[in-house]
């Protein structure tokens, strides 16, 4: 094989002198490209897309912009440069040097975590593969593809870890990552939220805001891992994840802005669907709230059970930390401390102190919810600045849950426990109905002329590489 | 540190007298010469130190005395043959020591039976006083038991009624399985603290012969000569001297002439390498005799045996043994050919029997065994047994990068097909392919052939065959992961998986008896404050937990 690895696969892991990795990638890369061709963005092979490619971890290297034919995108392998003195910050190995190799005793746990994280990356590409057909603008289309190739790169990062550190088992897991598919009845993706399709652009913005944000928190806690290559991979992925969430936040913000603009323009008082902005091709705030409710609740599920022995083990053994571990002011052992969680007691939801070690998942969920709320406040500012009396809200964490104790009950968005009958009667007020979905679907008409945009969203304020919205971000050959 | 090497001049507890074809091993335990402090070895009771001498004597009789055809086990003390394992010693010993002690004493008794069965050296017991517990079990290891009829000397297995433990050296198994005592008789006998003497002992087959006091010595000699006549031991052959083995122990390594060991204490791993012979090898019986204890298969086996015992007793935390070989496989092959061609020669027979016992001891170690087959190794024939004894094996497919070494090969020889059975009486290959006789034949057809990793894998001789790219990581992870599991669970798992196939007296002793005994050794009824082992001799009554478990 005479591939110039550094040219074809930009990396900072010394790929050209790592035979083991080269061989593993030689087998995997064609399969990956096949997967991308078959399940990546639809009909995208001939497009020239103005993409950012990471070609090094240096300041000027991580964002190299140019037109790229997407199958020729150079998926690279980058880890945040190593800090040779790094020690483990938490758990029973606290203070010991971070592991540069997989400790044999934690092999299966680490592998499972990496596989679970890695599995989400191609899953979202699969979920979003049809969105290219209905893009609201070339700018948005380009952002979609940018995120897609980056999710592809995240998969590469996780596959790199599996192939470089987990021997044959790791290679097999890497192969299976391309064999599972989102929504496949026989071989679905591991996490349920990644088997739901992303049928429209509103869902897509919600997904990148809420579900990618789960990714951010998972990556951030893996970035604390005692297994240094994992920590470094995740740190570099976080820089890209920030952009995905930005697309989500600004996307929703632009839809909200359009909704407010239409209300003001047409003197509409009601934020509801029936007599609101739908007449004028906008998306009413109440429907936005319903989509928010849905995506928030399924994303909150991704954090798992409230009390988890797995999470406790991961923490205790130094495999997976908490969000911003080093900034937390405690003993980083959690053997004696407690943490307050919401618990279902009969028909009430109460605060209960539980062993902090078992509540590591719940704490991460708390951090996540806090972070989600920041964007909601910015959208509400858009609404308020437009002089409209309406507020978007995150639903209560007990609302519409499929995992954890709250999955056993029904709750309204405020966290009041309700009966199954009440739920049947009222859920259409809280979650998108078939009619809502059909309406949103009806708006999904492609706009591919440079500088033009669909009627349900406003153009962005931000620019890509200082280029205006009118720039031809995607060229159709 | 417990030292397993000794020689006759250093014995404190046994004396060995040779009279023509008869040897007499007399137990005369020196009360004050226990291997540890804290107890006295009263009434010819024994501890590990006493048994190490017995083990040494059995080995020497085989190799140094080809003329000896019968070995009489008796006591030099009045009225007491042997009172078994010292109770106070058991009381103060750690659980690990008790278990190790039991295993070693069992292996010694098995080697006595092995000498009787295969070496033409029949052991008989002349019980000239009380034989209690382990004392009677020692007699049970011999093929003929004579009891003095003095109206006081009795045989007994009083462990259950007196000590709340089991007879730990195969007594229960041998009473019913070897001597074919009826189970109800055995049941009664094993709950009778004072034991049985006189005619009933003969009638119930607990002994073979009751001899009046006045005729005892004479009769014993007469029987010994009768057994000697049936022996196929050679005439007019001189023995070889089992010279002290050459061993150097350092902090993190042990070096023998043919075996080298390195420890990684932090990771609790032992790297054990067996080295192939170098230079010209003897090929005739004369030259083998001349080489004596320096002849490679004997020297290597004695060193390996010492290493196994040393590591088992003295290095409890080194839980994973990584087995390797190095050197010229052709030399090992030549050795096997010489052994097979000369297997009827008494010394070669002893050498093969000794190899068999050493590998059996390896099968029984409470350590994880991982064999690594790399270029430069010589897992041929006899040494292939190391791979087959291991819980798992990794064979490098091809060579390491930038190395001119030839790829690793395995090579079966005739030695893998009967000379070195496990304690289930099957070869390791038969045990491995317990339902696949055809594959055993396929492997037999490969005798003398070099098998590369792909073929060895196809034949099922190895577990995994990573290539050089995966090798290091795969092996490291496997070994590290192993060391993270519970040592107890691993020991139980390995012991359960290693011995597929039929039961034999030995498998019953090491499987059932040992497992039950080890359980009892953990239970308060035996070792608790009010347990029998602790209260023995205090006059106080044990207070048992009455629940059956
Ligand atoms: Fe991602
Ligand atoms: Fe993402």
PDB file of C-alpha atoms in Angstrom, chain B residues 344-485:
ATOM      1  CA  UNK B 344      11.769 -49.273  28.484  1.00  0.00           C
ATOM      2  CA  UNK B 345      15.067 -48.388  30.055  1.00  0.00           C
ATOM      3  CA  UNK B 346      14.456 -47.845  33.775  1.00  0.00           C
ATOM      4  CA  UNK B 347      15.997 -44.386  33.973  1.00  0.00           C
ATOM      5  CA  UNK B 348      14.207 -43.104  30.904  1.00  0.00           C
ATOM      6  CA  UNK B 349      10.982 -44.497  32.312  1.00  0.00           C
ATOM      7  CA  UNK B 350      11.596 -42.603  35.543  1.00  0.00           C
ATOM      8  CA  UNK B 351      12.394 -39.446  33.616  1.00  0.00           C
ATOM      9  CA  UNK B 352       9.136 -39.686  31.670  1.00  0.00           C
ATOM     10  CA  UNK B 353       7.156 -40.470  34.826  1.00  0.00           C
ATOM     11  CA  UNK B 354       8.725 -37.470  36.481  1.00  0.00           C
ATOM     12  CA  UNK B 355       7.767 -35.240  33.558  1.00  0.00           C
ATOM     13  CA  UNK B 356       4.249 -36.551  33.859  1.00  0.00           C
ATOM     14  CA  UNK B 357       4.082 -35.627  37.556  1.00  0.00           C
ATOM     15  CA  UNK B 358       5.474 -32.149  36.973  1.00  0.00           C
ATOM     16  CA  UNK B 359       2.904 -31.386  34.297  1.00  0.00           C
ATOM     17  CA  UNK B 360       0.194 -32.748  36.583  1.00  0.00           C
ATOM     18  CA  UNK B 361       1.356 -30.355  39.250  1.00  0.00           C
ATOM     19  CA  UNK B 362       1.152 -27.570  36.714  1.00  0.00           C
ATOM     20  CA  UNK B 363      -2.413 -28.571  35.806  1.00  0.00           C
ATOM     21  CA  UNK B 364      -3.346 -28.159  39.432  1.00  0.00           C
ATOM     22  CA  UNK B 365      -1.828 -24.786  40.222  1.00  0.00           C
ATOM     23  CA  UNK B 366      -4.251 -22.145  41.411  1.00  0.00           C
ATOM     24  CA  UNK B 367      -2.838 -19.687  38.903  1.00  0.00           C
ATOM     25  CA  UNK B 368      -4.009 -18.500  35.517  1.00  0.00           C
ATOM     26  CA  UNK B 369      -1.802 -20.010  32.846  1.00  0.00           C
ATOM     27  CA  UNK B 370      -1.309 -18.225  29.547  1.00  0.00           C
ATOM     28  CA  UNK B 371       1.019 -19.675  26.925  1.00  0.00           C
ATOM     29  CA  UNK B 372       2.656 -17.314  24.443  1.00  0.00           C
ATOM     30  CA  UNK B 373       4.019 -18.904  21.301  1.00  0.00           C
ATOM     31  CA  UNK B 374       6.446 -16.558  19.614  1.00  0.00           C
ATOM     32  CA  UNK B 375       9.280 -16.881  17.110  1.00  0.00           C
ATOM     33  CA  UNK B 376      12.303 -18.471  18.739  1.00  0.00           C
ATOM     34  CA  UNK B 377      10.134 -20.702  20.885  1.00  0.00           C
ATOM     35  CA  UNK B 378      10.305 -24.484  20.990  1.00  0.00           C
ATOM     36  CA  UNK B 379       6.883 -25.782  21.918  1.00  0.00           C
ATOM     37  CA  UNK B 380       7.697 -29.214  20.632  1.00  0.00           C
ATOM     38  CA  UNK B 381       6.440 -32.508  22.033  1.00  0.00           C
ATOM     39  CA  UNK B 382       7.085 -32.481  25.745  1.00  0.00           C
ATOM     40  CA  UNK B 383       7.111 -28.691  25.815  1.00  0.00           C
ATOM     41  CA  UNK B 384       3.934 -28.546  23.747  1.00  0.00           C
ATOM     42  CA  UNK B 385       2.285 -29.830  26.919  1.00  0.00           C
ATOM     43  CA  UNK B 386       2.808 -26.336  28.367  1.00  0.00           C
ATOM     44  CA  UNK B 387       0.502 -24.927  25.708  1.00  0.00           C
ATOM     45  CA  UNK B 388      -2.011 -27.666  26.326  1.00  0.00           C
ATOM     46  CA  UNK B 389      -1.856 -27.139  30.080  1.00  0.00           C
ATOM     47  CA  UNK B 390      -2.470 -23.406  29.739  1.00  0.00           C
ATOM     48  CA  UNK B 391      -5.917 -21.905  30.207  1.00  0.00           C
ATOM     49  CA  UNK B 392      -5.399 -19.939  27.036  1.00  0.00           C
ATOM     50  CA  UNK B 393      -2.727 -19.629  24.399  1.00  0.00           C
ATOM     51  CA  UNK B 394      -1.710 -16.969  21.919  1.00  0.00           C
ATOM     52  CA  UNK B 395       0.384 -17.857  18.898  1.00  0.00           C
ATOM     53  CA  UNK B 396       1.957 -15.187  16.745  1.00  0.00           C
ATOM     54  CA  UNK B 397       0.814 -15.547  13.156  1.00  0.00           C
ATOM     55  CA  UNK B 398       3.986 -14.921  11.159  1.00  0.00           C
ATOM     56  CA  UNK B 399       6.966 -13.000  12.476  1.00  0.00           C
ATOM     57  CA  UNK B 400       7.472  -9.710  14.173  1.00  0.00           C
ATOM     58  CA  UNK B 401       8.124  -6.731  11.923  1.00  0.00           C
ATOM     59  CA  UNK B 402      11.778  -6.041  11.104  1.00  0.00           C
ATOM     60  CA  UNK B 403      12.779  -9.469  12.346  1.00  0.00           C
ATOM     61  CA  UNK B 404      14.426 -12.258  10.395  1.00  0.00           C
ATOM     62  CA  UNK B 405      13.130 -14.864  12.829  1.00  0.00           C
ATOM     63  CA  UNK B 406      11.198 -17.735  11.382  1.00  0.00           C
ATOM     64  CA  UNK B 407       7.560 -17.777  12.397  1.00  0.00           C
ATOM     65  CA  UNK B 408       6.671 -19.674  15.546  1.00  0.00           C
ATOM     66  CA  UNK B 409       5.807 -23.336  15.085  1.00  0.00           C
ATOM     67  CA  UNK B 410       4.271 -26.044  17.208  1.00  0.00           C
ATOM     68  CA  UNK B 411       5.445 -29.611  16.737  1.00  0.00           C
ATOM     69  CA  UNK B 412       3.681 -32.636  18.214  1.00  0.00           C
ATOM     70  CA  UNK B 413       5.668 -35.741  19.022  1.00  0.00           C
ATOM     71  CA  UNK B 414       4.804 -39.198  20.277  1.00  0.00           C
ATOM     72  CA  UNK B 415       5.179 -37.798  23.807  1.00  0.00           C
ATOM     73  CA  UNK B 416       1.883 -35.934  23.420  1.00  0.00           C
ATOM     74  CA  UNK B 417      -0.059 -39.135  22.900  1.00  0.00           C
ATOM     75  CA  UNK B 418       0.073 -41.120  26.093  1.00  0.00           C
ATOM     76  CA  UNK B 419       3.284 -40.648  28.045  1.00  0.00           C
ATOM     77  CA  UNK B 420       2.119 -37.578  29.918  1.00  0.00           C
ATOM     78  CA  UNK B 421      -1.488 -38.087  30.979  1.00  0.00           C
ATOM     79  CA  UNK B 422      -3.359 -35.693  33.225  1.00  0.00           C
ATOM     80  CA  UNK B 423      -4.890 -36.799  36.505  1.00  0.00           C
ATOM     81  CA  UNK B 424      -8.046 -37.803  34.611  1.00  0.00           C
ATOM     82  CA  UNK B 425      -5.877 -40.428  32.870  1.00  0.00           C
ATOM     83  CA  UNK B 426      -6.352 -38.772  29.488  1.00  0.00           C
ATOM     84  CA  UNK B 427      -3.731 -36.916  27.546  1.00  0.00           C
ATOM     85  CA  UNK B 428      -4.111 -33.166  27.394  1.00  0.00           C
ATOM     86  CA  UNK B 429      -4.983 -33.458  23.725  1.00  0.00           C
ATOM     87  CA  UNK B 430      -7.688 -36.032  24.469  1.00  0.00           C
ATOM     88  CA  UNK B 431      -9.053 -33.847  27.231  1.00  0.00           C
ATOM     89  CA  UNK B 432      -9.034 -30.823  24.939  1.00  0.00           C
ATOM     90  CA  UNK B 433     -11.004 -32.645  22.259  1.00  0.00           C
ATOM     91  CA  UNK B 434     -13.105 -34.736  24.545  1.00  0.00           C
ATOM     92  CA  UNK B 435     -15.783 -35.349  21.910  1.00  0.00           C
ATOM     93  CA  UNK B 436     -13.582 -35.264  18.834  1.00  0.00           C
ATOM     94  CA  UNK B 437     -11.439 -38.352  18.532  1.00  0.00           C
ATOM     95  CA  UNK B 438     -11.032 -37.575  14.878  1.00  0.00           C
ATOM     96  CA  UNK B 439      -9.214 -34.371  15.619  1.00  0.00           C
ATOM     97  CA  UNK B 440      -6.943 -36.159  18.068  1.00  0.00           C
ATOM     98  CA  UNK B 441      -6.054 -38.421  15.137  1.00  0.00           C
ATOM     99  CA  UNK B 442      -5.561 -35.429  12.867  1.00  0.00           C
ATOM    100  CA  UNK B 443      -3.024 -34.083  15.312  1.00  0.00           C
ATOM    101  CA  UNK B 444      -1.384 -37.455  15.683  1.00  0.00           C
ATOM    102  CA  UNK B 445      -0.917 -37.465  11.920  1.00  0.00           C
ATOM    103  CA  UNK B 446       1.088 -34.279  12.318  1.00  0.00           C
ATOM    104  CA  UNK B 447       3.667 -35.877  14.597  1.00  0.00           C
ATOM    105  CA  UNK B 448       7.111 -34.454  13.757  1.00  0.00           C
ATOM    106  CA  UNK B 449       5.593 -31.767  11.536  1.00  0.00           C
ATOM    107  CA  UNK B 450       6.024 -28.074  12.131  1.00  0.00           C
ATOM    108  CA  UNK B 451       2.615 -26.455  12.467  1.00  0.00           C
ATOM    109  CA  UNK B 452       2.347 -22.765  11.774  1.00  0.00           C
ATOM    110  CA  UNK B 453      -0.212 -20.565  13.479  1.00  0.00           C
ATOM    111  CA  UNK B 454      -2.927 -21.068  10.876  1.00  0.00           C
ATOM    112  CA  UNK B 455      -2.618 -24.848  11.029  1.00  0.00           C
ATOM    113  CA  UNK B 456      -2.291 -24.915  14.817  1.00  0.00           C
ATOM    114  CA  UNK B 457      -5.417 -22.805  14.992  1.00  0.00           C
ATOM    115  CA  UNK B 458      -7.241 -25.050  12.549  1.00  0.00           C
ATOM    116  CA  UNK B 459      -6.293 -28.060  14.662  1.00  0.00           C
ATOM    117  CA  UNK B 460      -7.494 -26.306  17.797  1.00  0.00           C
ATOM    118  CA  UNK B 461      -4.145 -26.371  19.538  1.00  0.00           C
ATOM    119  CA  UNK B 462      -4.100 -22.638  20.252  1.00  0.00           C
ATOM    120  CA  UNK B 463      -6.713 -20.120  21.281  1.00  0.00           C
ATOM    121  CA  UNK B 464      -5.890 -17.010  19.279  1.00  0.00           C
ATOM    122  CA  UNK B 465      -3.403 -16.225  16.539  1.00  0.00           C
ATOM    123  CA  UNK B 466      -2.908 -12.454  16.399  1.00  0.00           C
ATOM    124  CA  UNK B 467      -0.403 -11.192  13.866  1.00  0.00           C
ATOM    125  CA  UNK B 468       2.449  -8.912  14.832  1.00  0.00           C
ATOM    126  CA  UNK B 469       0.301  -5.833  14.479  1.00  0.00           C
ATOM    127  CA  UNK B 470      -2.159  -6.978  17.089  1.00  0.00           C
ATOM    128  CA  UNK B 471       0.096  -9.146  19.175  1.00  0.00           C
ATOM    129  CA  UNK B 472       1.355  -6.817  21.820  1.00  0.00           C
ATOM    130  CA  UNK B 473      -1.925  -5.138  22.566  1.00  0.00           C
ATOM    131  CA  UNK B 474      -4.014  -8.262  22.447  1.00  0.00           C
ATOM    132  CA  UNK B 475      -1.729 -10.123  24.811  1.00  0.00           C
ATOM    133  CA  UNK B 476      -1.282  -7.223  27.184  1.00  0.00           C
ATOM    134  CA  UNK B 477      -4.990  -6.583  27.454  1.00  0.00           C
ATOM    135  CA  UNK B 478      -5.809 -10.255  27.943  1.00  0.00           C
ATOM    136  CA  UNK B 479      -3.292 -10.655  30.728  1.00  0.00           C
ATOM    137  CA  UNK B 480      -4.156  -7.374  32.427  1.00  0.00           C
ATOM    138  CA  UNK B 481      -7.826  -8.099  32.311  1.00  0.00           C
ATOM    139  CA  UNK B 482      -7.205 -11.494  33.866  1.00  0.00           C
ATOM    140  CA  UNK B 483      -5.330 -10.008  36.774  1.00  0.00           C
ATOM    141  CA  UNK B 484      -8.282  -7.748  37.545  1.00  0.00           C
ATOM    142  CA  UNK B 485     -10.691 -10.609  38.265  1.00  0.00           C
TER     143      UNK B 485
END
